[in-house]
Amino acid sequence: MIDDDVELAELMHDVLKSYSIELHAVHSPSAGFAALEEKTYDLVLLDVMLPEVNGLQMCSKIRYSSSAYKDVPIIILTARTELTDMVVGLETGADDYVKKPFEPRELVARINTILRRTKPAEKSSASSGAPSENAESGAVKSGLSCEITLEGDTLQIETQRARILVNGVKLETTSMEFELMAALAQRPGEILNRDDLLGEVHGTAVIYTRSIDALIYRLRTKIKEAGASVDFIRTVRGRGYSLVGHVNQLSGV
């Protein structure tokens, strides 16, 4: 937890401990970066109002870092009520946001939701002796929901393992990025508008539709960086987005 409210951090330490969640709190961005460099964390709780730089700037710095912690899940904590702050938080790479003051059980629920998406896949892969995540096209097919090929490139979305592979290379995605891709994979080739995708990604359409465009941009960038020479996500101006290519395999999502 990176929050300059020492009293809140101490309170949350005790509350989360009762839910078997271990909390390490620091109170400035510089201390936060030092902690991330020193230890691997499952998730970061990041306050918006911080000294040195604000939490939204820090979130962006984490996401665009070349360090190993760049893909750590992030929940933004904000006392502000402006929709813009929430949208910017999601656009800078946050997985979720919680408004202060919050009910501890709500925060615990948000934490557990994200950890369920990120931890089981790692444990499953490690315990089953599965091939490397970076294996070529012979990657394990269990839990495969959708496989799409386009001009020689392959995109795989595996919902059981909550992962996306491009030509066998695993993408490091936030939970919201994965949910968006999984929503598109439910109906490949169909155009889904932003409101439909908002409902799928965040459970309810409460975030400004511009955040969907930001998630799409980040996904396209990651797919390209993974080596794809084509764009699997098609933009239909004024209507929405769809996955394009030949669907080789499709199962229930």
mmCIF file of C-alpha atoms in Angstrom:
data_model
loop_
_atom_site.group_PDB
_atom_site.id
_atom_site.type_symbol
_atom_site.label_atom_id
_atom_site.label_comp_id
_atom_site.label_asym_id
_atom_site.label_seq_id
_atom_site.Cartn_x
_atom_site.Cartn_y
_atom_site.Cartn_z
ATOM 1 C CA MET A 1 0.000 0.000 0.000
ATOM 2 C CA ILE A 2 1.388 3.395 -1.045
ATOM 3 C CA ASP A 3 -0.517 6.040 0.905
ATOM 4 C CA ASP A 4 0.683 9.026 2.937
ATOM 5 C CA ASP A 5 -2.170 8.530 5.427
ATOM 6 C CA VAL A 6 -0.241 6.605 8.104
ATOM 7 C CA GLU A 7 -3.296 6.102 10.306
ATOM 8 C CA LEU A 8 -5.319 4.583 7.446
ATOM 9 C CA ALA A 9 -2.417 2.315 6.499
ATOM 10 C CA GLU A 10 -2.144 0.997 10.064
ATOM 11 C CA LEU A 11 -5.892 0.401 10.185
ATOM 12 C CA MET A 12 -5.870 -1.422 6.838
ATOM 13 C CA HIS A 13 -2.932 -3.575 7.959
ATOM 14 C CA ASP A 14 -5.042 -4.936 10.831
ATOM 15 C CA VAL A 15 -8.206 -5.249 8.739
ATOM 16 C CA LEU A 16 -6.552 -7.106 5.863
ATOM 17 C CA LYS A 17 -4.680 -9.363 8.270
ATOM 18 C CA SER A 18 -8.069 -10.645 9.472
ATOM 19 C CA TYR A 19 -8.698 -11.716 5.851
ATOM 20 C CA SER A 20 -5.289 -13.450 5.634
ATOM 21 C CA ILE A 21 -3.865 -10.678 3.456
ATOM 22 C CA GLU A 22 -0.415 -9.395 4.410
ATOM 23 C CA LEU A 23 -0.039 -5.656 3.884
ATOM 24 C CA HIS A 24 3.232 -3.744 3.583
ATOM 25 C CA ALA A 25 2.648 0.014 3.688
ATOM 26 C CA VAL A 26 4.913 2.867 2.624
ATOM 27 C CA HIS A 27 4.043 6.536 2.509
ATOM 28 C CA SER A 28 5.698 8.118 -0.516
ATOM 29 C CA PRO A 29 6.284 7.248 -4.190
ATOM 30 C CA SER A 30 10.052 6.997 -3.694
ATOM 31 C CA ALA A 31 9.558 4.512 -0.857
ATOM 32 C CA GLY A 32 7.053 2.678 -3.041
ATOM 33 C CA PHE A 33 9.496 2.267 -5.920
ATOM 34 C CA ALA A 34 12.204 1.131 -3.490
ATOM 35 C CA ALA A 35 9.848 -1.508 -2.060
ATOM 36 C CA LEU A 36 8.884 -2.740 -5.535
ATOM 37 C CA GLU A 37 12.554 -3.075 -6.475
ATOM 38 C CA GLU A 38 13.314 -5.002 -3.294
ATOM 39 C CA LYS A 39 10.411 -7.462 -3.137
ATOM 40 C CA THR A 40 7.800 -9.100 -5.373
ATOM 41 C CA TYR A 41 4.220 -8.150 -4.502
ATOM 42 C CA ASP A 42 0.933 -9.694 -5.643
ATOM 43 C CA LEU A 43 -0.856 -6.343 -5.854
ATOM 44 C CA VAL A 44 -0.405 -2.622 -5.181
ATOM 45 C CA LEU A 45 -2.938 -0.341 -3.454
ATOM 46 C CA LEU A 46 -2.046 3.125 -4.731
ATOM 47 C CA ASP A 47 -3.450 6.378 -3.366
ATOM 48 C CA VAL A 48 -3.981 9.260 -5.809
ATOM 49 C CA MET A 49 -3.019 12.144 -3.479
ATOM 50 C CA LEU A 50 0.665 11.579 -2.751
ATOM 51 C CA PRO A 51 3.726 13.790 -2.190
ATOM 52 C CA GLU A 52 6.496 13.954 -4.854
ATOM 53 C CA VAL A 53 4.229 12.745 -7.696
ATOM 54 C CA ASN A 54 0.544 11.853 -7.621
ATOM 55 C CA GLY A 55 -0.688 8.277 -7.744
ATOM 56 C CA LEU A 56 -1.834 8.487 -11.362
ATOM 57 C CA GLN A 57 1.654 9.568 -12.453
ATOM 58 C CA MET A 58 3.173 6.784 -10.365
ATOM 59 C CA CYS A 59 0.817 4.229 -11.914
ATOM 60 C CA SER A 60 1.983 5.297 -15.360
ATOM 61 C CA LYS A 61 5.645 5.138 -14.293
ATOM 62 C CA ILE A 62 5.121 1.577 -13.030
ATOM 63 C CA ARG A 63 3.425 0.446 -16.225
ATOM 64 C CA TYR A 64 6.038 1.987 -18.529
ATOM 65 C CA SER A 65 8.964 0.802 -16.450
ATOM 66 C CA SER A 66 11.354 -1.820 -17.766
ATOM 67 C CA SER A 67 11.513 -3.394 -14.291
ATOM 68 C CA ALA A 68 10.006 -6.746 -13.341
ATOM 69 C CA TYR A 69 7.242 -5.027 -11.348
ATOM 70 C CA LYS A 70 5.747 -3.266 -14.401
ATOM 71 C CA ASP A 71 2.845 -5.745 -14.636
ATOM 72 C CA VAL A 72 1.905 -5.888 -10.940
ATOM 73 C CA PRO A 73 -1.884 -5.457 -10.517
ATOM 74 C CA ILE A 74 -2.797 -1.976 -9.241
ATOM 75 C CA ILE A 75 -5.912 -0.761 -7.430
ATOM 76 C CA ILE A 76 -6.201 3.037 -7.308
ATOM 77 C CA LEU A 77 -7.507 4.536 -4.054
ATOM 78 C CA THR A 78 -9.048 7.966 -4.480
ATOM 79 C CA ALA A 79 -10.966 10.401 -2.300
ATOM 80 C CA ARG A 80 -11.901 12.350 -5.401
ATOM 81 C CA THR A 81 -15.273 11.783 -6.993
ATOM 82 C CA GLU A 82 -14.534 13.213 -10.432
ATOM 83 C CA LEU A 83 -15.080 10.659 -13.173
ATOM 84 C CA THR A 84 -12.000 12.003 -14.957
ATOM 85 C CA ASP A 85 -9.667 10.763 -12.207
ATOM 86 C CA MET A 86 -11.131 7.272 -12.410
ATOM 87 C CA VAL A 87 -10.842 7.218 -16.189
ATOM 88 C CA VAL A 88 -7.256 8.472 -16.130
ATOM 89 C CA GLY A 89 -6.413 5.827 -13.531
ATOM 90 C CA LEU A 90 -7.646 3.086 -15.829
ATOM 91 C CA GLU A 91 -5.959 4.664 -18.845
ATOM 92 C CA THR A 92 -2.600 4.730 -17.064
ATOM 93 C CA GLY A 93 -2.822 0.997 -16.437
ATOM 94 C CA ALA A 94 -4.702 0.491 -13.171
ATOM 95 C CA ASP A 95 -6.732 -2.704 -12.833
ATOM 96 C CA ASP A 96 -9.447 -1.183 -10.672
ATOM 97 C CA TYR A 97 -10.243 1.773 -8.436
ATOM 98 C CA VAL A 98 -11.918 2.172 -5.045
ATOM 99 C CA LYS A 99 -13.344 5.460 -3.779
ATOM 100 C CA LYS A 100 -12.516 6.667 -0.265
ATOM 101 C CA PRO A 101 -14.006 6.263 2.242
ATOM 102 C CA PHE A 102 -14.531 2.603 1.409
ATOM 103 C CA GLU A 103 -16.005 -0.386 3.157
ATOM 104 C CA PRO A 104 -13.109 -2.775 3.989
ATOM 105 C CA ARG A 105 -15.079 -5.758 2.710
ATOM 106 C CA GLU A 106 -15.487 -4.028 -0.650
ATOM 107 C CA LEU A 107 -11.725 -3.529 -0.913
ATOM 108 C CA VAL A 108 -11.087 -7.155 0.081
ATOM 109 C CA ALA A 109 -13.561 -8.302 -2.577
ATOM 110 C CA ARG A 110 -11.803 -6.212 -5.241
ATOM 111 C CA ILE A 111 -8.396 -7.565 -4.161
ATOM 112 C CA ASN A 112 -9.582 -11.177 -4.239
ATOM 113 C CA THR A 113 -11.241 -10.731 -7.636
ATOM 114 C CA ILE A 114 -7.972 -9.565 -9.164
ATOM 115 C CA LEU A 115 -5.853 -12.187 -7.407
ATOM 116 C CA ARG A 116 -8.155 -14.969 -8.604
ATOM 117 C CA ARG A 117 -7.376 -13.882 -12.170
ATOM 118 C CA THR A 118 -3.633 -13.681 -11.692
ATOM 119 C CA LYS A 119 -2.599 -16.362 -9.182
ATOM 120 C CA PRO A 120 -4.409 -19.626 -10.148
ATOM 121 C CA ALA A 121 -2.962 -19.609 -13.661
ATOM 122 C CA GLU A 122 0.588 -19.409 -12.296
ATOM 123 C CA LYS A 123 0.006 -22.202 -9.778
ATOM 124 C CA SER A 124 -1.721 -24.409 -12.314
ATOM 125 C CA SER A 125 1.105 -24.033 -14.801
ATOM 126 C CA ALA A 126 3.813 -24.660 -12.216
ATOM 127 C CA SER A 127 2.188 -27.688 -10.614
ATOM 128 C CA SER A 128 1.269 -29.437 -13.844
ATOM 129 C CA GLY A 129 4.744 -29.333 -15.332
ATOM 130 C CA ALA A 130 3.333 -27.455 -18.318
ATOM 131 C CA PRO A 131 5.696 -26.226 -21.032
ATOM 132 C CA SER A 132 7.199 -22.762 -20.818
ATOM 133 C CA GLU A 133 4.814 -19.827 -21.284
ATOM 134 C CA ASN A 134 6.994 -18.752 -24.209
ATOM 135 C CA ALA A 135 6.713 -22.053 -26.058
ATOM 136 C CA GLU A 136 6.024 -21.690 -29.756
ATOM 137 C CA SER A 137 2.710 -22.641 -31.380
ATOM 138 C CA GLY A 138 2.657 -25.952 -29.513
ATOM 139 C CA ALA A 139 1.492 -24.163 -26.383
ATOM 140 C CA VAL A 140 -0.839 -26.106 -24.090
ATOM 141 C CA LYS A 141 -4.410 -25.913 -25.360
ATOM 142 C CA SER A 142 -6.250 -26.680 -22.098
ATOM 143 C CA GLY A 143 -8.809 -23.992 -21.326
ATOM 144 C CA LEU A 144 -8.474 -22.556 -24.824
ATOM 145 C CA SER A 145 -11.514 -20.411 -25.532
ATOM 146 C CA CYS A 146 -10.545 -18.867 -28.837
ATOM 147 C CA GLU A 147 -7.729 -19.260 -31.351
ATOM 148 C CA ILE A 148 -7.550 -16.885 -34.304
ATOM 149 C CA THR A 149 -5.075 -16.807 -37.181
ATOM 150 C CA LEU A 150 -4.507 -13.858 -39.481
ATOM 151 C CA GLU A 151 -1.843 -13.724 -42.194
ATOM 152 C CA GLY A 152 0.349 -16.252 -40.415
ATOM 153 C CA ASP A 153 0.037 -14.807 -36.907
ATOM 154 C CA THR A 154 -1.888 -16.599 -34.151
ATOM 155 C CA LEU A 155 -3.827 -15.112 -31.233
ATOM 156 C CA GLN A 156 -4.960 -17.404 -28.398
ATOM 157 C CA ILE A 157 -7.241 -16.438 -25.498
ATOM 158 C CA GLU A 158 -7.312 -18.978 -22.635
ATOM 159 C CA THR A 159 -9.951 -18.128 -20.074
ATOM 160 C CA GLN A 160 -9.219 -20.891 -17.558
ATOM 161 C CA ARG A 161 -5.624 -19.740 -17.300
ATOM 162 C CA ALA A 162 -6.566 -16.087 -17.794
ATOM 163 C CA ARG A 163 -3.871 -15.538 -20.384
ATOM 164 C CA ILE A 164 -3.385 -14.331 -23.940
ATOM 165 C CA LEU A 165 -0.713 -15.675 -26.291
ATOM 166 C CA VAL A 166 0.543 -14.209 -29.559
ATOM 167 C CA ASN A 167 2.436 -16.755 -31.669
ATOM 168 C CA GLY A 168 2.930 -18.743 -28.449
ATOM 169 C CA VAL A 169 4.302 -15.775 -26.479
ATOM 170 C CA LYS A 170 2.341 -14.861 -23.349
ATOM 171 C CA LEU A 171 1.195 -11.256 -23.049
ATOM 172 C CA GLU A 172 1.507 -9.548 -19.677
ATOM 173 C CA THR A 173 -1.912 -7.945 -19.278
ATOM 174 C CA THR A 174 -3.894 -6.269 -16.545
ATOM 175 C CA SER A 175 -7.104 -7.968 -15.461
ATOM 176 C CA MET A 176 -9.183 -5.366 -17.299
ATOM 177 C CA GLU A 177 -7.210 -5.863 -20.507
ATOM 178 C CA PHE A 178 -7.782 -9.601 -20.283
ATOM 179 C CA GLU A 179 -11.518 -9.177 -19.580
ATOM 180 C CA LEU A 180 -11.855 -6.947 -22.631
ATOM 181 C CA MET A 181 -10.119 -9.452 -24.894
ATOM 182 C CA ALA A 182 -12.187 -12.313 -23.429
ATOM 183 C CA ALA A 183 -15.368 -10.345 -24.148
ATOM 184 C CA LEU A 184 -14.318 -9.893 -27.785
ATOM 185 C CA ALA A 185 -13.384 -13.584 -27.965
ATOM 186 C CA GLN A 186 -16.903 -14.611 -26.959
ATOM 187 C CA ARG A 187 -18.137 -13.361 -30.344
ATOM 188 C CA PRO A 188 -15.205 -13.158 -32.765
ATOM 189 C CA GLY A 189 -16.074 -11.289 -35.942
ATOM 190 C CA GLU A 190 -19.010 -9.474 -34.326
ATOM 191 C CA ILE A 191 -18.829 -5.747 -33.673
ATOM 192 C CA LEU A 192 -19.249 -4.934 -29.978
ATOM 193 C CA ASN A 193 -19.940 -1.337 -29.031
ATOM 194 C CA ARG A 194 -18.209 0.412 -26.150
ATOM 195 C CA ASP A 195 -21.193 0.195 -23.804
ATOM 196 C CA ASP A 196 -21.395 -3.585 -24.294
ATOM 197 C CA LEU A 197 -17.676 -3.909 -23.589
ATOM 198 C CA LEU A 198 -17.899 -1.694 -20.504
ATOM 199 C CA GLY A 199 -20.486 -4.047 -19.037
ATOM 200 C CA GLU A 200 -18.244 -7.038 -19.653
ATOM 201 C CA VAL A 201 -15.029 -5.466 -18.429
ATOM 202 C CA HIS A 202 -16.171 -3.829 -15.214
ATOM 203 C CA GLY A 203 -19.392 -5.652 -14.398
ATOM 204 C CA THR A 204 -21.438 -2.523 -14.988
ATOM 205 C CA ALA A 205 -21.194 0.367 -17.429
ATOM 206 C CA VAL A 206 -19.997 2.971 -14.905
ATOM 207 C CA ILE A 207 -16.729 4.007 -16.557
ATOM 208 C CA TYR A 208 -16.546 6.576 -19.332
ATOM 209 C CA THR A 209 -16.359 4.875 -22.738
ATOM 210 C CA ARG A 210 -12.990 6.516 -23.478
ATOM 211 C CA SER A 211 -11.412 4.010 -21.080
ATOM 212 C CA ILE A 212 -12.308 1.211 -23.529
ATOM 213 C CA ASP A 213 -10.344 3.008 -26.247
ATOM 214 C CA ALA A 214 -7.361 3.230 -23.896
ATOM 215 C CA LEU A 215 -7.531 -0.497 -23.121
ATOM 216 C CA ILE A 216 -7.737 -1.323 -26.836
ATOM 217 C CA TYR A 217 -4.693 0.862 -27.510
ATOM 218 C CA ARG A 218 -2.683 -0.908 -24.790
ATOM 219 C CA LEU A 219 -3.702 -4.339 -26.089
ATOM 220 C CA ARG A 220 -2.741 -3.465 -29.655
ATOM 221 C CA THR A 221 0.629 -2.207 -28.457
ATOM 222 C CA LYS A 222 1.318 -5.385 -26.478
ATOM 223 C CA ILE A 223 0.246 -7.637 -29.354
ATOM 224 C CA LYS A 224 2.585 -5.771 -31.686
ATOM 225 C CA GLU A 225 5.443 -5.933 -29.174
ATOM 226 C CA ALA A 226 4.905 -9.708 -28.918
ATOM 227 C CA GLY A 227 5.799 -9.996 -32.593
ATOM 228 C CA ALA A 228 2.493 -9.883 -34.482
ATOM 229 C CA SER A 229 2.659 -8.111 -37.823
ATOM 230 C CA VAL A 230 -1.125 -7.775 -38.097
ATOM 231 C CA ASP A 231 -3.873 -6.083 -36.082
ATOM 232 C CA PHE A 232 -6.321 -8.653 -34.688
ATOM 233 C CA ILE A 233 -8.598 -5.925 -33.307
ATOM 234 C CA ARG A 234 -10.647 -4.047 -35.896
ATOM 235 C CA THR A 235 -12.077 -0.600 -35.207
ATOM 236 C CA VAL A 236 -15.416 0.149 -36.848
ATOM 237 C CA ARG A 237 -15.811 3.907 -36.620
ATOM 238 C CA GLY A 238 -18.937 4.919 -34.760
ATOM 239 C CA ARG A 239 -19.819 1.314 -33.865
ATOM 240 C CA GLY A 240 -17.120 -0.401 -31.832
ATOM 241 C CA TYR A 241 -14.525 -3.175 -32.049
ATOM 242 C CA SER A 242 -14.260 -6.784 -33.176
ATOM 243 C CA LEU A 243 -11.689 -9.573 -33.386
ATOM 244 C CA VAL A 244 -10.796 -10.463 -36.978
ATOM 245 C CA GLY A 245 -9.160 -13.503 -38.544
ATOM 246 C CA HIS A 246 -9.906 -17.184 -39.047
ATOM 247 C CA VAL A 247 -11.310 -18.866 -35.927
ATOM 248 C CA ASN A 248 -9.615 -22.254 -35.623
ATOM 249 C CA GLN A 249 -10.981 -23.311 -32.279
ATOM 250 C CA LEU A 250 -13.754 -21.962 -30.075
ATOM 251 C CA SER A 251 -15.160 -23.242 -26.782
ATOM 252 C CA GLY A 252 -17.336 -21.758 -24.046
ATOM 253 C CA VAL A 253 -15.946 -18.658 -22.342
#
